[in-house]
Amino acid sequence: IAVLIGSHAHLIEFPSLLLPPGCEPGSIVSITCSRNQHAEKTQAAAFWDLQSQILKQFGTQTPQAPVLKLRSTTQTSVALEWDRLELAQSKLLSLSIWKNGQRLGPIPNPMNNFSTKLSGLDLDTEYAFHLVMRTTGGTYNSKQIKVRTHSLNDTTGINVCFGVVLPDELLEESKDALEDLGGRWTDKIQIDTTHFVCTMPFHPQQANMNNTNSFPSLEYQRALQLSIPIVQPTWLLACLAESKMVPISAHYIGANPTTSYTG
């Protein structure tokens, strides 16, 4: 650093590398300092452009509260579902389900899981559910939905997955009975499947082809893993005959119902 003395005895520190060659003590140098307004405008434009980008990316979009929906209801369970979570630029910390103002627990894998089933509820009882989503951008609650579980006389919550039902006439009779009960059916296990209905674990044609590979069907095995009741079609016919939900103990696979039900 070179120390320069101005005409009014002002001391100015100046980088010696910027001095002209050959300067020595006593040399007189001329230094010109001017304002670069063009560079100022360029730098200001770049700065405010960056501010606009930050505002657009982080200031105008915010996380949205979860949208909770009722999927199905039975006498003792409720299946809930929700839309894909809208997080904007925030990160998800947790997603939890609440019942009657009390936290039940976190939703596993919340970025890919959009439904849950709550069991062990009381008959014909009203419950209130909502989701709480915690993010780095704040906490967001879904709207509360109120649900009343079914009474024993309400059979509209039956959601059956059909397995192997023989003969074919019995399968059609079972589907007709289920329609009269107001229930639904499918051939795949779903989160709101209430019963797996079949007459045997696998189709007899499979057994005839190769006895060593006569394993229960995939959906039958899933029903076992998920503890879904596996019943005979006679259970549906019994519910239709009684116009209400009947005990399933007499209609498990291998059981012999004491009463014959016909459509």
PDB file of C-alpha atoms in Angstrom:
ATOM      1  CA  ILE A   1       0.000   0.000   0.000  1.00  0.00           C
ATOM      2  CA  ALA A   2       1.368   3.431  -0.955  1.00  0.00           C
ATOM      3  CA  VAL A   3       0.472   6.472   1.113  1.00  0.00           C
ATOM      4  CA  LEU A   4      -0.274   9.478  -1.074  1.00  0.00           C
ATOM      5  CA  ILE A   5      -0.564  13.055   0.182  1.00  0.00           C
ATOM      6  CA  GLY A   6      -3.194  15.146  -1.532  1.00  0.00           C
ATOM      7  CA  SER A   7      -2.955  18.837  -2.341  1.00  0.00           C
ATOM      8  CA  HIS A   8      -4.844  19.594   0.864  1.00  0.00           C
ATOM      9  CA  ALA A   9      -2.642  17.325   2.999  1.00  0.00           C
ATOM     10  CA  HIS A  10      -5.170  14.471   2.880  1.00  0.00           C
ATOM     11  CA  LEU A  11      -3.690  11.028   3.271  1.00  0.00           C
ATOM     12  CA  ILE A  12      -4.834   8.487   0.695  1.00  0.00           C
ATOM     13  CA  GLU A  13      -3.956   4.808   0.855  1.00  0.00           C
ATOM     14  CA  PHE A  14      -3.522   3.447  -2.645  1.00  0.00           C
ATOM     15  CA  PRO A  15      -2.395   0.011  -3.940  1.00  0.00           C
ATOM     16  CA  SER A  16       1.226   0.373  -4.953  1.00  0.00           C
ATOM     17  CA  LEU A  17       0.767  -2.133  -7.775  1.00  0.00           C
ATOM     18  CA  LEU A  18      -1.513   0.340  -9.528  1.00  0.00           C
ATOM     19  CA  LEU A  19       1.059   3.146  -9.514  1.00  0.00           C
ATOM     20  CA  PRO A  20       2.829   3.888 -12.807  1.00  0.00           C
ATOM     21  CA  PRO A  21       6.310   2.339 -13.191  1.00  0.00           C
ATOM     22  CA  GLY A  22       9.184   4.368 -11.807  1.00  0.00           C
ATOM     23  CA  CYS A  23       7.239   6.140  -9.068  1.00  0.00           C
ATOM     24  CA  GLU A  24       9.320   6.899  -6.019  1.00  0.00           C
ATOM     25  CA  PRO A  25       8.995   9.079  -2.948  1.00  0.00           C
ATOM     26  CA  GLY A  26       8.293  12.592  -4.091  1.00  0.00           C
ATOM     27  CA  SER A  27       6.735  11.565  -7.413  1.00  0.00           C
ATOM     28  CA  ILE A  28       3.503  13.319  -8.365  1.00  0.00           C
ATOM     29  CA  VAL A  29       0.716  11.119  -9.807  1.00  0.00           C
ATOM     30  CA  SER A  30      -2.705  12.018 -11.165  1.00  0.00           C
ATOM     31  CA  ILE A  31      -5.611   9.755 -10.142  1.00  0.00           C
ATOM     32  CA  THR A  32      -9.047  10.022 -11.779  1.00  0.00           C
ATOM     33  CA  CYS A  33     -12.143   8.539 -10.046  1.00  0.00           C
ATOM     34  CA  SER A  34     -15.493   8.581 -11.888  1.00  0.00           C
ATOM     35  CA  ARG A  35     -18.941   7.058 -11.238  1.00  0.00           C
ATOM     36  CA  ASN A  36     -19.880   4.132 -13.510  1.00  0.00           C
ATOM     37  CA  GLN A  37     -23.648   4.573 -13.778  1.00  0.00           C
ATOM     38  CA  HIS A  38     -23.984   1.980 -16.540  1.00  0.00           C
ATOM     39  CA  ALA A  39     -22.464  -0.695 -14.284  1.00  0.00           C
ATOM     40  CA  GLU A  40     -24.759   0.438 -11.460  1.00  0.00           C
ATOM     41  CA  LYS A  41     -27.858  -0.018 -13.634  1.00  0.00           C
ATOM     42  CA  THR A  42     -26.692  -3.420 -14.841  1.00  0.00           C
ATOM     43  CA  GLN A  43     -26.010  -4.600 -11.302  1.00  0.00           C
ATOM     44  CA  ALA A  44     -29.317  -3.214  -9.993  1.00  0.00           C
ATOM     45  CA  ALA A  45     -31.253  -4.924 -12.800  1.00  0.00           C
ATOM     46  CA  ALA A  46     -29.570  -8.257 -12.028  1.00  0.00           C
ATOM     47  CA  PHE A  47     -30.318  -7.823  -8.314  1.00  0.00           C
ATOM     48  CA  TRP A  48     -34.029  -7.104  -8.774  1.00  0.00           C
ATOM     49  CA  ASP A  49     -34.338  -9.880 -11.337  1.00  0.00           C
ATOM     50  CA  LEU A  50     -32.995 -12.276  -8.717  1.00  0.00           C
ATOM     51  CA  GLN A  51     -35.466 -10.905  -6.156  1.00  0.00           C
ATOM     52  CA  SER A  52     -38.331 -11.488  -8.600  1.00  0.00           C
ATOM     53  CA  GLN A  53     -37.225 -15.066  -9.192  1.00  0.00           C
ATOM     54  CA  ILE A  54     -37.037 -15.719  -5.445  1.00  0.00           C
ATOM     55  CA  LEU A  55     -40.510 -14.218  -4.940  1.00  0.00           C
ATOM     56  CA  LYS A  56     -41.980 -16.239  -7.795  1.00  0.00           C
ATOM     57  CA  GLN A  57     -40.473 -19.506  -6.594  1.00  0.00           C
ATOM     58  CA  PHE A  58     -40.862 -19.158  -2.839  1.00  0.00           C
ATOM     59  CA  GLY A  59     -43.239 -16.268  -2.185  1.00  0.00           C
ATOM     60  CA  THR A  60     -46.306 -16.873  -4.360  1.00  0.00           C
ATOM     61  CA  GLN A  61     -46.797 -20.632  -3.895  1.00  0.00           C
ATOM     62  CA  THR A  62     -47.440 -22.096  -0.464  1.00  0.00           C
ATOM     63  CA  PRO A  63     -48.363 -25.601   0.733  1.00  0.00           C
ATOM     64  CA  GLN A  64     -52.069 -26.428   0.529  1.00  0.00           C
ATOM     65  CA  ALA A  65     -54.114 -28.070   3.272  1.00  0.00           C
ATOM     66  CA  PRO A  66     -54.789 -31.793   2.638  1.00  0.00           C
ATOM     67  CA  VAL A  67     -58.142 -32.651   1.046  1.00  0.00           C
ATOM     68  CA  LEU A  68     -59.605 -35.527   3.084  1.00  0.00           C
ATOM     69  CA  LYS A  69     -62.422 -37.675   1.681  1.00  0.00           C
ATOM     70  CA  LEU A  70     -64.534 -40.578   2.896  1.00  0.00           C
ATOM     71  CA  ARG A  71     -63.998 -43.748   0.888  1.00  0.00           C
ATOM     72  CA  SER A  72     -66.211 -46.266   2.668  1.00  0.00           C
ATOM     73  CA  THR A  73     -67.854 -47.062   5.987  1.00  0.00           C
ATOM     74  CA  THR A  74     -68.791 -50.291   7.748  1.00  0.00           C
ATOM     75  CA  GLN A  75     -70.073 -51.178  11.207  1.00  0.00           C
ATOM     76  CA  THR A  76     -66.614 -51.026  12.798  1.00  0.00           C
ATOM     77  CA  SER A  77     -64.275 -49.357  10.300  1.00  0.00           C
ATOM     78  CA  VAL A  78     -63.828 -46.308   8.111  1.00  0.00           C
ATOM     79  CA  ALA A  79     -61.655 -46.011   4.990  1.00  0.00           C
ATOM     80  CA  LEU A  80     -60.364 -42.517   4.231  1.00  0.00           C
ATOM     81  CA  GLU A  81     -58.471 -41.159   1.243  1.00  0.00           C
ATOM     82  CA  TRP A  82     -56.951 -37.844   0.185  1.00  0.00           C
ATOM     83  CA  ASP A  83     -55.496 -36.091  -2.843  1.00  0.00           C
ATOM     84  CA  ARG A  84     -51.779 -35.906  -3.562  1.00  0.00           C
ATOM     85  CA  LEU A  85     -50.123 -33.488  -1.145  1.00  0.00           C
ATOM     86  CA  GLU A  86     -49.324 -29.991  -2.445  1.00  0.00           C
ATOM     87  CA  LEU A  87     -46.088 -28.864  -0.775  1.00  0.00           C
ATOM     88  CA  ALA A  88     -44.917 -26.074  -3.141  1.00  0.00           C
ATOM     89  CA  GLN A  89     -41.215 -25.563  -2.260  1.00  0.00           C
ATOM     90  CA  SER A  90     -41.570 -26.842   1.312  1.00  0.00           C
ATOM     91  CA  LYS A  91     -40.522 -30.243   2.608  1.00  0.00           C
ATOM     92  CA  LEU A  92     -42.906 -32.614   4.343  1.00  0.00           C
ATOM     93  CA  LEU A  93     -42.116 -33.302   7.988  1.00  0.00           C
ATOM     94  CA  SER A  94     -45.066 -35.552   8.886  1.00  0.00           C
ATOM     95  CA  LEU A  95     -48.669 -36.403   8.041  1.00  0.00           C
ATOM     96  CA  SER A  96     -50.908 -37.692  10.819  1.00  0.00           C
ATOM     97  CA  ILE A  97     -54.538 -38.743  11.185  1.00  0.00           C
ATOM     98  CA  TRP A  98     -56.682 -37.418  14.038  1.00  0.00           C
ATOM     99  CA  LYS A  99     -59.928 -38.819  15.458  1.00  0.00           C
ATOM    100  CA  ASN A 100     -62.240 -36.717  17.617  1.00  0.00           C
ATOM    101  CA  GLY A 101     -59.437 -34.245  18.281  1.00  0.00           C
ATOM    102  CA  GLN A 102     -56.890 -36.878  19.306  1.00  0.00           C
ATOM    103  CA  ARG A 103     -53.871 -37.898  17.254  1.00  0.00           C
ATOM    104  CA  LEU A 104     -53.984 -41.554  16.207  1.00  0.00           C
ATOM    105  CA  GLY A 105     -50.547 -41.747  14.600  1.00  0.00           C
ATOM    106  CA  PRO A 106     -48.474 -40.883  11.522  1.00  0.00           C
ATOM    107  CA  ILE A 107     -49.321 -41.994   7.996  1.00  0.00           C
ATOM    108  CA  PRO A 108     -46.533 -44.257   6.684  1.00  0.00           C
ATOM    109  CA  ASN A 109     -44.895 -43.269   3.392  1.00  0.00           C
ATOM    110  CA  PRO A 110     -47.104 -40.166   3.055  1.00  0.00           C
ATOM    111  CA  MET A 111     -45.728 -39.075  -0.314  1.00  0.00           C
ATOM    112  CA  ASN A 112     -46.977 -42.274  -1.977  1.00  0.00           C
ATOM    113  CA  ASN A 113     -49.762 -43.418   0.344  1.00  0.00           C
ATOM    114  CA  PHE A 114     -53.106 -41.683  -0.122  1.00  0.00           C
ATOM    115  CA  SER A 115     -55.504 -43.766   1.961  1.00  0.00           C
ATOM    116  CA  THR A 116     -55.893 -45.368   5.363  1.00  0.00           C
ATOM    117  CA  LYS A 117     -58.315 -47.701   7.119  1.00  0.00           C
ATOM    118  CA  LEU A 118     -59.323 -47.185  10.744  1.00  0.00           C
ATOM    119  CA  SER A 119     -60.770 -50.243  12.471  1.00  0.00           C
ATOM    120  CA  GLY A 120     -62.077 -51.063  15.924  1.00  0.00           C
ATOM    121  CA  LEU A 121     -64.824 -48.425  15.868  1.00  0.00           C
ATOM    122  CA  ASP A 122     -68.164 -48.691  17.657  1.00  0.00           C
ATOM    123  CA  LEU A 123     -71.436 -49.535  15.942  1.00  0.00           C
ATOM    124  CA  ASP A 124     -73.709 -46.693  14.847  1.00  0.00           C
ATOM    125  CA  THR A 125     -71.419 -44.004  16.310  1.00  0.00           C
ATOM    126  CA  GLU A 126     -70.386 -40.636  14.896  1.00  0.00           C
ATOM    127  CA  TYR A 127     -66.694 -39.805  14.555  1.00  0.00           C
ATOM    128  CA  ALA A 128     -64.793 -36.753  13.339  1.00  0.00           C
ATOM    129  CA  PHE A 129     -61.542 -37.169  11.381  1.00  0.00           C
ATOM    130  CA  HIS A 130     -58.980 -34.775   9.954  1.00  0.00           C
ATOM    131  CA  LEU A 131     -55.377 -34.770   8.707  1.00  0.00           C
ATOM    132  CA  VAL A 132     -52.530 -32.638  10.050  1.00  0.00           C
ATOM    133  CA  MET A 133     -49.664 -31.942   7.624  1.00  0.00           C
ATOM    134  CA  ARG A 134     -46.462 -30.508   9.099  1.00  0.00           C
ATOM    135  CA  THR A 135     -44.027 -28.938   6.616  1.00  0.00           C
ATOM    136  CA  THR A 136     -41.005 -26.668   6.699  1.00  0.00           C
ATOM    137  CA  GLY A 137     -43.414 -23.948   5.541  1.00  0.00           C
ATOM    138  CA  GLY A 138     -45.897 -24.400   8.378  1.00  0.00           C
ATOM    139  CA  THR A 139     -48.638 -26.724   9.656  1.00  0.00           C
ATOM    140  CA  TYR A 140     -51.820 -27.300   7.648  1.00  0.00           C
ATOM    141  CA  ASN A 141     -55.020 -29.051   8.752  1.00  0.00           C
ATOM    142  CA  SER A 142     -57.560 -30.624   6.435  1.00  0.00           C
ATOM    143  CA  LYS A 143     -61.247 -29.908   6.822  1.00  0.00           C
ATOM    144  CA  GLN A 144     -62.883 -32.132   9.396  1.00  0.00           C
ATOM    145  CA  ILE A 145     -65.226 -34.801   8.084  1.00  0.00           C
ATOM    146  CA  LYS A 146     -67.873 -36.438  10.251  1.00  0.00           C
ATOM    147  CA  VAL A 147     -68.744 -40.085   9.717  1.00  0.00           C
ATOM    148  CA  ARG A 148     -71.306 -42.338  11.384  1.00  0.00           C
ATOM    149  CA  THR A 149     -70.560 -46.052  11.402  1.00  0.00           C
ATOM    150  CA  HIS A 150     -73.276 -48.397  10.193  1.00  0.00           C
ATOM    151  CA  SER A 151     -75.781 -50.273  12.283  1.00  0.00           C
ATOM    152  CA  LEU A 152     -76.215 -54.035  11.902  1.00  0.00           C
ATOM    153  CA  ASN A 153     -79.195 -53.440   9.622  1.00  0.00           C
ATOM    154  CA  ASP A 154     -77.103 -51.410   7.175  1.00  0.00           C
ATOM    155  CA  THR A 155     -75.410 -53.741   4.688  1.00  0.00           C
ATOM    156  CA  THR A 156     -74.258 -51.103   2.193  1.00  0.00           C
ATOM    157  CA  GLY A 157     -70.722 -51.183   3.606  1.00  0.00           C
ATOM    158  CA  ILE A 158     -70.046 -54.742   2.423  1.00  0.00           C
ATOM    159  CA  ASN A 159     -67.187 -54.712  -0.094  1.00  0.00           C
ATOM    160  CA  VAL A 160     -66.410 -58.223  -1.288  1.00  0.00           C
ATOM    161  CA  CYS A 161     -63.457 -59.615  -3.196  1.00  0.00           C
ATOM    162  CA  PHE A 162     -64.539 -62.777  -4.999  1.00  0.00           C
ATOM    163  CA  GLY A 163     -62.152 -65.684  -5.288  1.00  0.00           C
ATOM    164  CA  VAL A 164     -62.940 -69.103  -6.747  1.00  0.00           C
ATOM    165  CA  VAL A 165     -66.695 -69.667  -6.426  1.00  0.00           C
ATOM    166  CA  LEU A 166     -68.109 -72.867  -7.891  1.00  0.00           C
ATOM    167  CA  PRO A 167     -70.424 -73.632  -9.486  1.00  0.00           C
ATOM    168  CA  ASP A 168     -70.765 -70.532 -11.661  1.00  0.00           C
ATOM    169  CA  GLU A 169     -74.459 -70.321 -10.823  1.00  0.00           C
ATOM    170  CA  LEU A 170     -73.561 -69.796  -7.158  1.00  0.00           C
ATOM    171  CA  LEU A 171     -71.219 -66.953  -8.114  1.00  0.00           C
ATOM    172  CA  GLU A 172     -73.965 -65.179 -10.051  1.00  0.00           C
ATOM    173  CA  GLU A 173     -76.413 -65.756  -7.211  1.00  0.00           C
ATOM    174  CA  SER A 174     -73.902 -64.267  -4.777  1.00  0.00           C
ATOM    175  CA  LYS A 175     -73.414 -61.183  -6.949  1.00  0.00           C
ATOM    176  CA  ASP A 176     -77.173 -60.707  -7.214  1.00  0.00           C
ATOM    177  CA  ALA A 177     -77.486 -60.995  -3.436  1.00  0.00           C
ATOM    178  CA  LEU A 178     -74.702 -58.474  -2.945  1.00  0.00           C
ATOM    179  CA  GLU A 179     -76.419 -56.041  -5.295  1.00  0.00           C
ATOM    180  CA  ASP A 180     -79.661 -56.380  -3.321  1.00  0.00           C
ATOM    181  CA  LEU A 181     -77.698 -55.727  -0.121  1.00  0.00           C
ATOM    182  CA  GLY A 182     -76.320 -52.501  -1.592  1.00  0.00           C
ATOM    183  CA  GLY A 183     -72.735 -53.721  -1.372  1.00  0.00           C
ATOM    184  CA  ARG A 184     -69.874 -53.763  -3.874  1.00  0.00           C
ATOM    185  CA  TRP A 185     -67.527 -56.397  -5.232  1.00  0.00           C
ATOM    186  CA  THR A 186     -64.227 -56.684  -7.061  1.00  0.00           C
ATOM    187  CA  ASP A 187     -61.713 -59.386  -7.959  1.00  0.00           C
ATOM    188  CA  LYS A 188     -58.768 -57.586  -6.290  1.00  0.00           C
ATOM    189  CA  ILE A 189     -58.073 -56.955  -2.606  1.00  0.00           C
ATOM    190  CA  GLN A 190     -58.393 -53.235  -1.828  1.00  0.00           C
ATOM    191  CA  ILE A 191     -57.947 -51.150   1.313  1.00  0.00           C
ATOM    192  CA  ASP A 192     -61.698 -51.169   1.971  1.00  0.00           C
ATOM    193  CA  THR A 193     -62.288 -54.865   1.196  1.00  0.00           C
ATOM    194  CA  THR A 194     -64.376 -56.273   4.045  1.00  0.00           C
ATOM    195  CA  HIS A 195     -64.671 -59.965   3.079  1.00  0.00           C
ATOM    196  CA  PHE A 196     -63.068 -62.485   0.735  1.00  0.00           C
ATOM    197  CA  VAL A 197     -65.728 -64.832  -0.660  1.00  0.00           C
ATOM    198  CA  CYS A 198     -64.844 -68.204  -2.181  1.00  0.00           C
ATOM    199  CA  THR A 199     -65.681 -71.886  -2.059  1.00  0.00           C
ATOM    200  CA  MET A 200     -62.056 -73.064  -2.251  1.00  0.00           C
ATOM    201  CA  PRO A 201     -58.562 -71.506  -2.156  1.00  0.00           C
ATOM    202  CA  PHE A 202     -57.695 -72.368  -5.780  1.00  0.00           C
ATOM    203  CA  HIS A 203     -59.418 -73.482  -8.958  1.00  0.00           C
ATOM    204  CA  PRO A 204     -59.690 -77.290  -9.298  1.00  0.00           C
ATOM    205  CA  GLN A 205     -58.310 -77.112 -12.853  1.00  0.00           C
ATOM    206  CA  GLN A 206     -55.001 -75.949 -11.402  1.00  0.00           C
ATOM    207  CA  ALA A 207     -54.892 -78.974  -9.137  1.00  0.00           C
ATOM    208  CA  ASN A 208     -55.519 -81.320 -12.049  1.00  0.00           C
ATOM    209  CA  MET A 209     -52.691 -79.770 -14.081  1.00  0.00           C
ATOM    210  CA  ASN A 210     -50.036 -80.053 -11.421  1.00  0.00           C
ATOM    211  CA  ASN A 211     -50.747 -81.022  -7.829  1.00  0.00           C
ATOM    212  CA  THR A 212     -47.405 -79.681  -6.611  1.00  0.00           C
ATOM    213  CA  ASN A 213     -48.334 -76.145  -7.737  1.00  0.00           C
ATOM    214  CA  SER A 214     -51.851 -76.061  -6.318  1.00  0.00           C
ATOM    215  CA  PHE A 215     -51.194 -73.121  -4.056  1.00  0.00           C
ATOM    216  CA  PRO A 216     -53.928 -70.726  -2.935  1.00  0.00           C
ATOM    217  CA  SER A 217     -54.520 -67.802  -5.266  1.00  0.00           C
ATOM    218  CA  LEU A 218     -52.611 -64.567  -4.733  1.00  0.00           C
ATOM    219  CA  GLU A 219     -55.725 -62.726  -3.544  1.00  0.00           C
ATOM    220  CA  TYR A 220     -56.540 -65.571  -1.137  1.00  0.00           C
ATOM    221  CA  GLN A 221     -53.046 -65.290   0.353  1.00  0.00           C
ATOM    222  CA  ARG A 222     -53.368 -61.502   0.608  1.00  0.00           C
ATOM    223  CA  ALA A 223     -56.658 -61.909   2.446  1.00  0.00           C
ATOM    224  CA  LEU A 224     -54.911 -64.170   4.951  1.00  0.00           C
ATOM    225  CA  GLN A 225     -52.034 -61.720   5.383  1.00  0.00           C
ATOM    226  CA  LEU A 226     -54.390 -58.772   5.917  1.00  0.00           C
ATOM    227  CA  SER A 227     -56.691 -60.744   8.264  1.00  0.00           C
ATOM    228  CA  ILE A 228     -59.661 -60.234   5.950  1.00  0.00           C
ATOM    229  CA  PRO A 229     -62.461 -62.715   6.799  1.00  0.00           C
ATOM    230  CA  ILE A 230     -62.642 -65.542   4.245  1.00  0.00           C
ATOM    231  CA  VAL A 231     -66.220 -66.776   3.972  1.00  0.00           C
ATOM    232  CA  GLN A 232     -68.413 -68.884   1.761  1.00  0.00           C
ATOM    233  CA  PRO A 233     -71.071 -67.344  -0.514  1.00  0.00           C
ATOM    234  CA  THR A 234     -73.694 -68.612   1.929  1.00  0.00           C
ATOM    235  CA  TRP A 235     -72.821 -65.678   4.182  1.00  0.00           C
ATOM    236  CA  LEU A 236     -74.070 -63.214   1.568  1.00  0.00           C
ATOM    237  CA  LEU A 237     -77.245 -65.234   1.108  1.00  0.00           C
ATOM    238  CA  ALA A 238     -77.751 -65.323   4.870  1.00  0.00           C
ATOM    239  CA  CYS A 239     -77.350 -61.539   5.137  1.00  0.00           C
ATOM    240  CA  LEU A 240     -79.911 -61.093   2.368  1.00  0.00           C
ATOM    241  CA  ALA A 241     -82.346 -63.489   4.024  1.00  0.00           C
ATOM    242  CA  GLU A 242     -82.020 -61.721   7.393  1.00  0.00           C
ATOM    243  CA  SER A 243     -81.791 -58.217   5.865  1.00  0.00           C
ATOM    244  CA  LYS A 244     -78.869 -57.451   8.158  1.00  0.00           C
ATOM    245  CA  MET A 245     -75.285 -58.399   8.944  1.00  0.00           C
ATOM    246  CA  VAL A 246     -75.101 -61.936  10.342  1.00  0.00           C
ATOM    247  CA  PRO A 247     -72.190 -63.608  12.194  1.00  0.00           C
ATOM    248  CA  ILE A 248     -69.586 -65.113   9.877  1.00  0.00           C
ATOM    249  CA  SER A 249     -68.460 -67.940  12.170  1.00  0.00           C
ATOM    250  CA  ALA A 250     -70.804 -70.463  10.532  1.00  0.00           C
ATOM    251  CA  HIS A 251     -69.707 -69.486   7.021  1.00  0.00           C
ATOM    252  CA  TYR A 252     -65.925 -69.836   7.114  1.00  0.00           C
ATOM    253  CA  ILE A 253     -64.260 -72.053   4.507  1.00  0.00           C
ATOM    254  CA  GLY A 254     -64.722 -75.651   5.624  1.00  0.00           C
ATOM    255  CA  ALA A 255     -67.733 -74.905   7.817  1.00  0.00           C
ATOM    256  CA  ASN A 256     -71.131 -76.407   7.079  1.00  0.00           C
ATOM    257  CA  PRO A 257     -73.898 -73.825   7.434  1.00  0.00           C
ATOM    258  CA  THR A 258     -76.873 -75.326   9.232  1.00  0.00           C
ATOM    259  CA  THR A 259     -79.359 -73.426   7.082  1.00  0.00           C
ATOM    260  CA  SER A 260     -79.644 -73.564   3.319  1.00  0.00           C
ATOM    261  CA  TYR A 261     -80.196 -70.220   1.594  1.00  0.00           C
ATOM    262  CA  THR A 262     -81.466 -69.939  -1.933  1.00  0.00           C
ATOM    263  CA  GLY A 263     -82.177 -66.908  -4.018  1.00  0.00           C
TER     264      GLY A 263
END
